[in-house]
Coordinates of C-alpha atoms in Angstrom, one line a residue:
X47 CA -55.8 59.5 21.4
X48 CA -55.5 57.0 24.3
X49 CA -54.4 58.3 27.7
X50 CA -51.3 57.1 29.5
X51 CA -53.5 55.2 32.0
X52 CA -55.4 53.6 29.1
X53 CA -52.2 52.5 27.4
X54 CA -51.0 51.1 30.7
X55 CA -54.2 49.2 31.2
X56 CA -54.1 47.6 27.8
X57 CA -50.5 46.7 28.3
X58 CA -51.3 44.9 31.5
X59 CA -54.2 43.0 29.8
X60 CA -51.8 42.1 26.9
X61 CA -49.2 40.8 29.3
X62 CA -51.8 38.7 31.2
X63 CA -52.9 37.1 28.0
X64 CA -49.3 36.6 26.9
X65 CA -48.5 35.0 30.3
X66 CA -51.4 32.6 30.1
X67 CA -50.4 31.5 26.6
X68 CA -46.8 30.9 27.6
X69 CA -47.7 29.0 30.8
X70 CA -50.3 26.9 29.1
X71 CA -48.0 26.1 26.2
X72 CA -45.2 25.1 28.7
X73 CA -47.6 22.8 30.6
X74 CA -48.8 21.2 27.4
X75 CA -45.4 20.5 26.0
X76 CA -44.3 18.9 29.3
X77 CA -47.3 16.6 29.3
X78 CA -46.7 15.5 25.7
X79 CA -43.0 14.8 26.4
X80 CA -43.9 12.7 29.5
X81 CA -46.6 10.9 27.5
X82 CA -43.9 9.8 25.0
X83 CA -42.0 8.2 27.8
X84 CA -45.1 6.6 29.2
X85 CA -45.8 5.1 25.7
X86 CA -42.5 3.1 26.3
X87 CA -43.9 1.7 29.6
X88 CA -42.1 4.2 31.9
X89 CA -44.1 5.0 35.0
X90 CA -44.1 8.6 36.1
X91 CA -45.7 9.2 39.5
X92 CA -48.0 12.2 40.0
X93 CA -45.6 14.1 42.2
X94 CA -42.7 13.6 39.7
X95 CA -45.0 14.8 36.9
X96 CA -45.8 17.9 38.9
X97 CA -42.1 18.5 39.7
X98 CA -41.1 18.2 36.0
X99 CA -43.9 20.5 34.9
X100 CA -42.8 23.2 37.4
X101 CA -39.1 22.8 36.4
X102 CA -40.1 23.3 32.8
X103 CA -41.9 26.5 33.8
X104 CA -38.5 27.8 35.0
X105 CA -36.3 26.6 32.2
X106 CA -38.6 26.1 29.1
X107 CA -41.2 28.9 29.6
X108 CA -38.7 31.8 29.2
X109 CA -37.4 30.4 25.9
X110 CA -41.0 29.7 24.7
X111 CA -42.0 33.2 25.8
X112 CA -39.4 34.7 23.5
X113 CA -40.7 32.7 20.6
X114 CA -44.3 33.2 21.4
X115 CA -44.3 37.0 21.7
X116 CA -42.6 37.4 18.3
X117 CA -45.8 36.2 16.7
X118 CA -48.4 37.0 19.4
X119 CA -47.8 40.8 19.5
X120 CA -48.1 41.6 15.7
X121 CA -51.0 39.1 15.4
X122 CA -53.0 41.0 18.1
X123 CA -52.2 44.3 16.5
X124 CA -53.5 42.9 13.2
X125 CA -56.6 41.4 14.8
X126 CA -57.4 44.8 16.4
X127 CA -57.0 46.7 13.2
X128 CA -59.2 44.2 11.2
X129 CA -61.8 44.1 13.9
X130 CA -61.9 47.9 14.0
X131 CA -62.3 48.0 10.2
X132 CA -65.2 45.5 10.6
X133 CA -66.8 47.8 13.2
X134 CA -65.8 45.8 16.2
X135 CA -67.2 42.5 15.0
X136 CA -65.5 39.2 15.5
X137 CA -62.6 40.5 17.6
X138 CA -62.5 37.4 19.9
X139 CA -62.5 35.1 16.9
X140 CA -59.9 37.2 15.0
X141 CA -57.6 37.4 18.0
X142 CA -57.7 33.7 18.7
X143 CA -57.2 32.7 15.1
X144 CA -54.4 35.3 14.5
X145 CA -52.6 34.0 17.6
X146 CA -52.7 30.4 16.5
X147 CA -51.6 31.2 13.0
X148 CA -48.7 33.4 14.3
X149 CA -47.5 30.6 16.5
X150 CA -47.6 28.2 13.7
X151 CA -45.6 30.5 11.5
X152 CA -43.1 31.2 14.3
X153 CA -42.6 27.4 14.8
X154 CA -42.1 26.7 11.1
X155 CA -39.6 29.5 10.8
X156 CA -37.6 28.3 13.8
X157 CA -37.7 24.7 12.6
X158 CA -36.4 25.8 9.2
X159 CA -33.5 27.9 10.7
X160 CA -32.5 25.8 13.7
X161 CA -30.0 22.9 13.2
X162 CA -32.5 20.4 14.8
X163 CA -35.5 19.3 12.7
X164 CA -38.1 20.2 15.4
X165 CA -37.3 22.9 17.9
X166 CA -40.1 22.0 20.4
X167 CA -40.3 18.3 20.8
X168 CA -44.1 18.3 21.7
X169 CA -44.8 19.5 18.1
X170 CA -43.2 16.4 16.5
X171 CA -46.7 14.9 16.3
X172 CA -49.8 16.6 14.9
X173 CA -51.6 16.2 18.2
X174 CA -49.0 18.1 20.1
X175 CA -48.8 20.8 17.5
X176 CA -52.6 21.3 17.6
X177 CA -52.5 21.4 21.4
X178 CA -49.9 24.1 21.4
X179 CA -51.8 26.1 18.8
X180 CA -55.0 25.9 20.9
X181 CA -53.1 27.3 23.8
X182 CA -52.1 30.3 21.7
X183 CA -55.6 30.7 20.4
X184 CA -56.9 30.8 24.0
X185 CA -54.4 33.5 24.8
X186 CA -55.7 35.5 21.9
X187 CA -59.3 35.0 22.9
X188 CA -58.4 36.0 26.5
X189 CA -56.9 39.2 25.3
X190 CA -60.0 40.1 23.3
X191 CA -62.2 39.2 26.3
X192 CA -60.2 41.3 28.7
X193 CA -60.5 44.3 26.5
X194 CA -64.2 44.0 25.8
X195 CA -65.6 45.5 22.6
X196 CA -66.0 49.2 23.2
X197 CA -65.1 51.4 20.2
X198 CA -62.8 53.7 22.3
X199 CA -60.8 50.8 23.5
X200 CA -60.5 49.5 20.0
X201 CA -59.1 52.8 18.9
X202 CA -56.5 52.6 21.5
X203 CA -55.4 49.1 20.9
X204 CA -53.0 49.6 18.0
X205 CA -51.3 52.6 19.6
X206 CA -50.9 50.8 23.0
X207 CA -49.7 47.6 21.4
X208 CA -47.3 49.4 19.2
X209 CA -45.8 50.9 22.4
X210 CA -45.4 47.4 23.8
X211 CA -43.7 46.4 20.5
X212 CA -41.2 49.3 20.8
X213 CA -40.6 48.5 24.5
X214 CA -40.0 44.8 24.0
X215 CA -37.7 45.4 21.0
X216 CA -35.2 47.5 23.0
X217 CA -32.7 45.7 25.2
X218 CA -29.2 46.3 26.4
X219 CA -26.3 43.9 26.5
X220 CA -23.2 44.5 28.6
X221 CA -20.3 42.4 27.6
X222 CA -17.6 42.0 30.2
X223 CA -14.3 40.9 28.9
X224 CA -12.7 38.1 31.0
X225 CA -9.4 38.9 32.5
X226 CA -6.4 37.9 30.4
X227 CA -4.7 34.9 31.9
X228 CA -1.0 34.2 31.7
X229 CA -0.5 31.4 29.1
X230 CA 2.0 28.7 29.7
X231 CA 4.1 27.5 26.7
X232 CA 2.4 24.2 25.4
X233 CA 4.6 21.1 25.1
X234 CA 3.7 20.8 21.4
X235 CA 3.6 22.6 18.1
X236 CA 0.9 22.4 15.5
X237 CA 1.8 22.2 11.8
X238 CA -0.6 22.6 8.9
X239 CA -0.7 19.6 6.6
X240 CA -3.6 20.4 4.3
X241 CA -6.1 23.2 3.9
X242 CA -9.3 24.0 2.0
X243 CA -11.0 20.8 2.9
X244 CA -14.8 20.9 2.6
X245 CA -16.1 19.9 6.1
X246 CA -13.6 17.1 6.6
X247 CA -15.0 14.3 8.8
X248 CA -12.6 11.5 9.1
X249 CA -9.0 10.4 8.4
X250 CA -7.3 7.1 7.6
X251 CA -3.6 6.3 7.1
X252 CA -2.6 4.1 4.2
X253 CA 0.4 1.8 4.7
X254 CA 2.4 3.7 2.0
X255 CA 2.1 7.0 3.8
X256 CA -0.9 8.4 1.9
X257 CA -4.0 9.5 3.7
X258 CA -7.7 9.2 3.0
X259 CA -9.9 12.1 4.1
X260 CA -13.7 12.1 3.9
X261 CA -15.4 15.4 3.3
X262 CA -19.0 15.6 4.3
X263 CA -20.4 16.9 1.0
X264 CA -19.5 13.5 -0.5
X265 CA -15.8 13.5 -1.4
X266 CA -13.1 11.0 -0.5
X267 CA -9.8 12.8 -0.9
X268 CA -6.4 11.2 -1.2
X269 CA -3.5 13.1 0.3
X270 CA 0.2 12.4 0.1
X271 CA 2.2 12.1 3.4
X272 CA 3.1 15.8 3.2
X273 CA -0.5 16.9 2.6
X274 CA -0.6 17.4 -1.1
X275 CA -3.8 16.4 -2.8
X276 CA -3.2 13.4 -5.1
X277 CA -6.9 12.8 -5.9
X278 CA -9.6 15.4 -5.1
X279 CA -12.3 12.7 -4.8
X280 CA -12.1 9.0 -5.6
X281 CA -14.5 7.9 -8.2
X282 CA -17.0 5.1 -7.6
X283 CA -18.6 6.4 -4.5
X284 CA -22.4 5.9 -4.2
X285 CA -24.7 8.9 -4.2
X286 CA -24.5 10.6 -0.8
X287 CA -27.3 12.5 0.8
X288 CA -25.6 15.7 2.1
X289 CA -27.6 18.2 4.0
X290 CA -27.3 19.6 7.5
X291 CA -25.5 16.9 9.5
X292 CA -25.8 14.3 6.8
X293 CA -23.2 13.4 4.2
X294 CA -20.1 11.2 3.9
X295 CA -18.8 10.2 7.4
X296 CA -16.1 7.7 8.5
X297 CA -13.5 5.7 6.6
X298 CA -11.7 2.6 7.8
X299 CA -9.3 0.2 6.2
X300 CA -9.9 -3.5 6.2
X301 CA -7.9 -5.4 8.8
X302 CA -6.5 -7.3 5.9
X303 CA -5.9 -4.2 3.7
X304 CA -2.5 -5.1 2.4
X305 CA -4.0 -8.2 1.0
X306 CA -7.5 -7.1 -0.1
X307 CA -7.2 -3.3 -0.5
X308 CA -10.7 -3.0 0.9
X309 CA -11.9 0.4 2.2
X310 CA -15.1 0.7 4.4
X311 CA -17.0 4.0 4.7
X312 CA -20.2 5.2 6.2
X313 CA -22.6 7.8 4.7
X314 CA -26.1 9.1 4.6
X315 CA -28.1 7.8 1.7
X316 CA -31.6 8.6 0.5
X317 CA -33.4 11.9 0.6
X318 CA -34.8 14.5 3.0
X319 CA -38.1 12.5 3.1
X320 CA -36.5 9.0 3.5
X321 CA -32.9 8.5 4.5
X322 CA -30.6 6.1 6.3
X323 CA -27.1 5.7 7.6
X324 CA -25.4 3.3 5.2
X325 CA -22.2 1.3 5.1
X326 CA -20.3 0.3 2.0
X327 CA -17.0 -1.1 1.0
X328 CA -14.9 -1.0 -2.1
X329 CA -11.5 -1.8 -3.5
X330 CA -9.0 1.0 -3.6
X331 CA -7.5 1.7 -7.0
X332 CA -5.3 4.6 -8.2
X333 CA -8.1 7.2 -8.6
X334 CA -11.3 5.4 -7.6
X335 CA -13.0 2.8 -5.5
X336 CA -13.9 -0.3 -7.5
X337 CA -16.6 -3.0 -6.9
X338 CA -18.3 -0.8 -4.3
X339 CA -21.2 -2.6 -2.6
X340 CA -23.5 -1.5 0.2
X341 CA -23.3 -4.0 3.0
X342 CA -25.6 -2.4 5.6
X343 CA -28.5 0.1 5.8
X344 CA -30.3 1.3 8.9
X345 CA -33.9 0.4 9.0
X346 CA -36.4 2.0 8.8
X347 CA -36.0 5.1 6.8
X348 CA -36.5 8.4 8.6
X349 CA -37.0 12.1 7.7
X350 CA -34.7 15.0 8.5
X351 CA -31.0 15.6 8.3
X352 CA -29.8 15.2 11.9
X353 CA -28.3 12.5 14.1
X354 CA -26.8 9.8 11.9
X355 CA -23.9 8.6 14.1
X356 CA -21.5 7.1 11.5
X357 CA -18.3 6.2 13.3
X358 CA -16.5 3.0 12.6
X359 CA -14.0 0.9 14.5
X360 CA -12.7 -2.7 14.3
X361 CA -12.8 -5.2 17.1
X362 CA -9.9 -7.8 17.6
X363 CA -12.1 -10.5 16.1
X364 CA -12.3 -8.4 12.9
X365 CA -15.9 -7.6 13.4
X366 CA -16.9 -4.0 12.6
X367 CA -18.6 -1.5 14.9
X368 CA -20.9 1.1 13.3
X369 CA -22.4 3.8 15.5
X370 CA -25.8 5.3 14.8
X371 CA -28.1 8.1 15.9
X372 CA -31.7 8.6 16.8
X373 CA -32.6 10.9 13.9
X374 CA -33.5 13.7 16.5
X375 CA -37.2 13.5 16.1
X376 CA -37.3 9.7 16.7
X377 CA -35.7 9.6 20.1
X378 CA -38.1 7.2 21.6
X379 CA -37.2 4.7 18.9
X380 CA -33.7 4.3 20.5
X381 CA -35.5 2.0 23.0
X382 CA -37.1 0.0 20.3
X383 CA -35.1 -3.1 19.3
X384 CA -37.4 -3.6 16.2
X385 CA -35.3 -1.0 14.4
X386 CA -31.7 0.2 14.3
X387 CA -32.4 3.8 15.3
X388 CA -30.3 5.0 18.3
X389 CA -28.1 1.9 18.5
X390 CA -24.6 0.6 17.9
X391 CA -24.4 -2.3 15.4
X392 CA -21.7 -5.0 15.0
X393 CA -21.2 -6.7 11.7
X394 CA -18.9 -9.1 9.9
X395 CA -16.6 -7.9 7.2
X396 CA -19.2 -8.7 4.5
X397 CA -22.1 -7.0 6.4
X398 CA -23.5 -10.3 7.8
X399 CA -24.5 -10.7 11.5
X400 CA -21.9 -12.3 13.9
X401 CA -23.4 -15.4 15.5
X402 CA -22.6 -14.1 19.0
X403 CA -24.3 -10.8 18.7
X404 CA -26.5 -10.3 21.8
X405 CA -29.9 -10.3 20.1
X406 CA -29.4 -13.0 17.6
X407 CA -32.3 -15.4 17.6
X408 CA -34.8 -13.0 19.2
X409 CA -37.9 -12.3 17.2
X410 CA -38.3 -8.9 18.9
X411 CA -35.0 -7.4 17.9
X412 CA -32.7 -6.7 14.9
X413 CA -29.8 -9.1 15.1
X414 CA -27.2 -6.5 14.1
X415 CA -27.8 -4.5 17.3
X416 CA -24.9 -4.6 19.8
X417 CA -26.2 -1.9 22.2
X418 CA -29.0 0.5 22.2
X419 CA -30.5 3.6 24.0
X420 CA -28.1 6.0 22.3
X421 CA -28.8 9.5 21.1
X422 CA -26.0 10.3 18.6
X423 CA -22.7 8.4 18.9
X424 CA -20.0 10.1 16.9
X425 CA -17.0 8.7 18.6
X426 CA -16.0 5.1 19.2
X427 CA -12.6 3.4 19.7
X428 CA -11.3 0.1 20.9
X429 CA -8.9 0.1 23.9
X430 CA -6.5 -2.8 23.0
X431 CA -4.6 -2.7 26.3
X432 CA -7.7 -3.0 28.5
X433 CA -9.8 -4.8 25.9
X434 CA -12.8 -2.6 26.0
X435 CA -14.9 -0.6 23.6
X436 CA -15.3 3.1 24.5
X437 CA -17.8 5.5 22.9
X438 CA -19.1 8.9 23.6
X439 CA -22.4 10.5 22.4
X440 CA -24.0 13.8 22.1
X441 CA -26.5 14.9 24.7
X442 CA -29.0 17.7 24.0
X443 CA -28.2 20.8 26.0
X444 CA -25.8 19.0 28.3
X445 CA -25.6 15.4 29.1
X446 CA -22.8 14.4 26.7
X447 CA -21.5 11.0 27.8
X448 CA -18.6 8.6 27.8
X449 CA -19.5 5.0 28.1
X450 CA -17.8 1.6 28.0
X451 CA -20.0 -0.4 25.6
X452 CA -21.1 -3.8 26.7
X453 CA -23.0 -6.3 24.4
X454 CA -26.7 -6.0 24.9
X455 CA -26.7 -3.1 27.3
X456 CA -29.2 -0.2 27.3
X457 CA -27.6 3.2 27.6
X458 CA -30.8 5.0 28.6
X459 CA -31.7 7.6 26.0
X460 CA -34.3 9.1 26.2
X461 CA -35.4 7.6 29.5
X462 CA -32.4 8.9 31.4
X463 CA -30.1 11.8 30.7
X464 CA -28.4 14.6 32.5
X465 CA -29.2 17.1 29.7
X466 CA -32.1 19.3 28.9
X467 CA -33.6 19.8 25.5
X468 CA -32.4 22.8 23.5
X469 CA -35.5 24.7 24.5
X470 CA -34.7 24.1 28.2
X471 CA -37.5 21.5 28.5
X472 CA -37.0 18.2 30.4
X473 CA -36.5 15.3 28.0
X474 CA -37.2 13.1 31.0
X475 CA -37.5 13.4 34.8
X476 CA -34.7 10.7 35.3
X477 CA -31.0 11.1 35.3
X478 CA -30.7 7.4 36.1
X479 CA -33.1 4.6 35.5
X480 CA -33.1 0.9 36.5
X481 CA -32.0 -1.4 33.7
X482 CA -30.0 1.3 31.9
X483 CA -26.2 2.1 32.1
X484 CA -25.2 5.4 33.6
X485 CA -22.2 7.2 31.9
X486 CA -18.7 7.1 33.3
X487 CA -18.4 10.8 32.6
X488 CA -20.9 13.5 31.6
X489 CA -20.5 17.0 30.3
X490 CA -23.0 19.7 31.2
X491 CA -23.0 22.1 29.5
X492 CA -22.3 20.2 26.3
X493 CA -18.9 20.1 24.7
X494 CA -20.3 18.5 21.5
X495 CA -17.8 15.6 21.3
X496 CA -16.6 14.4 17.9
X497 CA -13.6 12.2 17.0
X498 CA -11.9 10.0 19.6
X499 CA -8.6 8.3 19.9
X500 CA -6.5 6.4 22.5
X501 CA -3.0 7.8 22.7
X502 CA -0.4 5.0 22.7
X503 CA 2.5 6.8 20.9
X504 CA 5.9 7.7 22.2
X505 CA 6.0 11.4 21.3
X506 CA 3.8 12.5 24.2
X507 CA 4.5 10.1 27.1
X508 CA 2.4 12.3 29.5
X509 CA -0.6 11.4 27.4
X510 CA 0.0 7.7 27.3
X511 CA -3.2 5.6 27.8
X512 CA -5.4 8.7 27.8
X513 CA -8.3 9.4 25.5
X514 CA -8.3 12.4 23.2
X515 CA -11.8 13.7 22.3
X516 CA -12.5 16.5 19.8
X517 CA -14.9 19.2 21.0
X518 CA -17.0 21.1 18.5
X519 CA -18.4 23.6 20.9
X520 CA -15.4 24.2 23.1
X521 CA -13.1 24.3 20.0
X522 CA -10.4 22.1 21.6
X523 CA -9.5 18.5 22.4
X524 CA -10.4 17.1 25.9
X525 CA -7.9 14.7 27.4
X526 CA -9.7 12.1 29.5
X527 CA -8.3 9.3 31.6
X528 CA -10.2 6.1 32.4
X529 CA -9.5 4.0 35.4
X530 CA -8.1 0.5 34.8
X531 CA -11.3 -1.1 36.2
X532 CA -13.4 1.0 33.8
X533 CA -15.6 2.5 36.6
X534 CA -14.3 6.0 36.6
X535 CA -13.3 8.7 34.0
X536 CA -11.6 12.0 34.7
X537 CA -11.6 15.0 32.4
X538 CA -7.9 16.1 32.7
X539 CA -7.5 19.1 30.5
X540 CA -8.3 20.9 27.3
X541 CA -5.7 20.9 24.5
X542 CA -5.2 23.0 21.3
X543 CA -7.8 25.6 22.3
X544 CA -5.5 28.3 21.0
X545 CA -6.5 27.1 17.5
X546 CA -10.0 28.4 18.1
X547 CA -11.4 25.8 15.6
X548 CA -14.1 23.2 15.8
X549 CA -12.3 19.8 16.0
X550 CA -14.1 17.1 14.0
X551 CA -11.7 14.2 14.2
X552 CA -8.7 13.1 16.2
X553 CA -6.3 10.4 15.0
X554 CA -2.9 9.1 16.1
X555 CA -0.4 9.0 13.3
X556 CA 2.0 6.2 12.5
X557 CA 4.8 7.9 14.4
X558 CA 2.7 8.9 17.4
X559 CA 1.8 12.3 16.1
X560 CA -1.7 13.6 16.8
X561 CA -3.7 14.6 13.7
X562 CA -6.7 16.9 13.8
X563 CA -9.4 17.7 11.3
X564 CA -11.2 21.0 11.7
X565 CA -14.9 21.3 11.0
X566 CA -15.3 24.1 8.4
X567 CA -16.1 24.7 4.7
X568 CA -12.4 25.5 4.5
X569 CA -11.3 22.8 7.0
X570 CA -7.7 21.9 7.8
X571 CA -5.7 18.8 8.5
X572 CA -3.2 19.6 11.3
X573 CA -0.3 17.6 12.7
X574 CA 0.7 17.9 16.4
X575 CA 4.3 17.1 17.3
X576 CA 6.4 17.9 20.4
X577 CA 7.8 21.4 20.7
X578 CA 11.4 21.6 19.9

């Protein structure tokens, strides 16, 4: 039976090995992230590299430690038991191998459960994954080395490590309820128009009062003006790849809809292994879309089910803007004009390229690209009064942005951002970078912006000219005001937070009402009107 001092000594040795594994893993992941930036020609001075590495030890290492210990502790218990069964042989090899395998299993489990395809960015490439596993193996080897190979110590290992397991599994959490604030009466009321919508994503108003609602699993629903379902899902839609963040996205009517009855819609197409953001159009009939044709497809194909963009808006010249995402694991490609990933594209109504697109005629760029350096743009709107295109995009853990989009401009991702990765790691050392456009407004922590609309109705004069932006994380709508010169943006207030629902889309109705779509498997369409 091991003594208390023996258990304490083994605990210290285990914690030393654990600390070494976590610190080495943190340093390695930082270097791989910085190497990805350097591959794009970004210079990172030595002092800045050191500073970034140290910052990651503060913000990333604790997160990594929580993931690391989950596998490291049982792996070392198992290695000790097997080594003991073998008579003390091969403990160093067993401890190293068990630690590497445990980390690999932990990473695969986290990647399968987390909404992002790859939790730790350094492991996107096989070289980064192997480097992280080698750090874990070194920690396991160090633990075996510190303990030596005596039989008595072997006998004490399982008991001491089990004590550590019990100790690390016990934690307390004190929840302090915030003080109740007096609530003012809002100047609006919210009416339910429709319910039981399957992850509704976008809304379009037909001239006769009917409404089209996209549902992410692949349905295009037709509602009457009072919210009754007329058609559960229009026929004629192409096959939609619906998984995670992928599915059926935005819907927009042709600028000449009353003449041509054309409906445009964006969606994810393909499969988990090879998918794209696609754009199609079709002619609206009573219960279906007819003559549906795909007019644009993002190139190249990518893996995973995250960051597709997918918002649509028309410009005054009747060209169509489609926003895109970086596919999450492909963030460096947002700086590569040889593909569409992480860009905003501008197309003619038939999907062809406008002659005045900024990269037309360049052999090193796709001509559809209008702007680039974007992470995941899920909100775009044209400000007719000030004649400017406004978009927002998701940052990682913070760094959500509002930008005025200019033809040919580079919006910086992933070279410059104010946000950290979900693990706490630095995506980049730079918040600003020469040659890239800095955002007008940035949210840290993230609000997860969604739909966006300019308010130009008469029902809410206090909101005239402001932008209404849905927030998935905050479960509200942010009211934002842009300066006339487009150089400043102010976050004025949050609206509709009392609903406590993730807001996926915001639209202004024909009479100036505000329509909201809630992001849920039983989503709702809501109409906001002035309070009586």
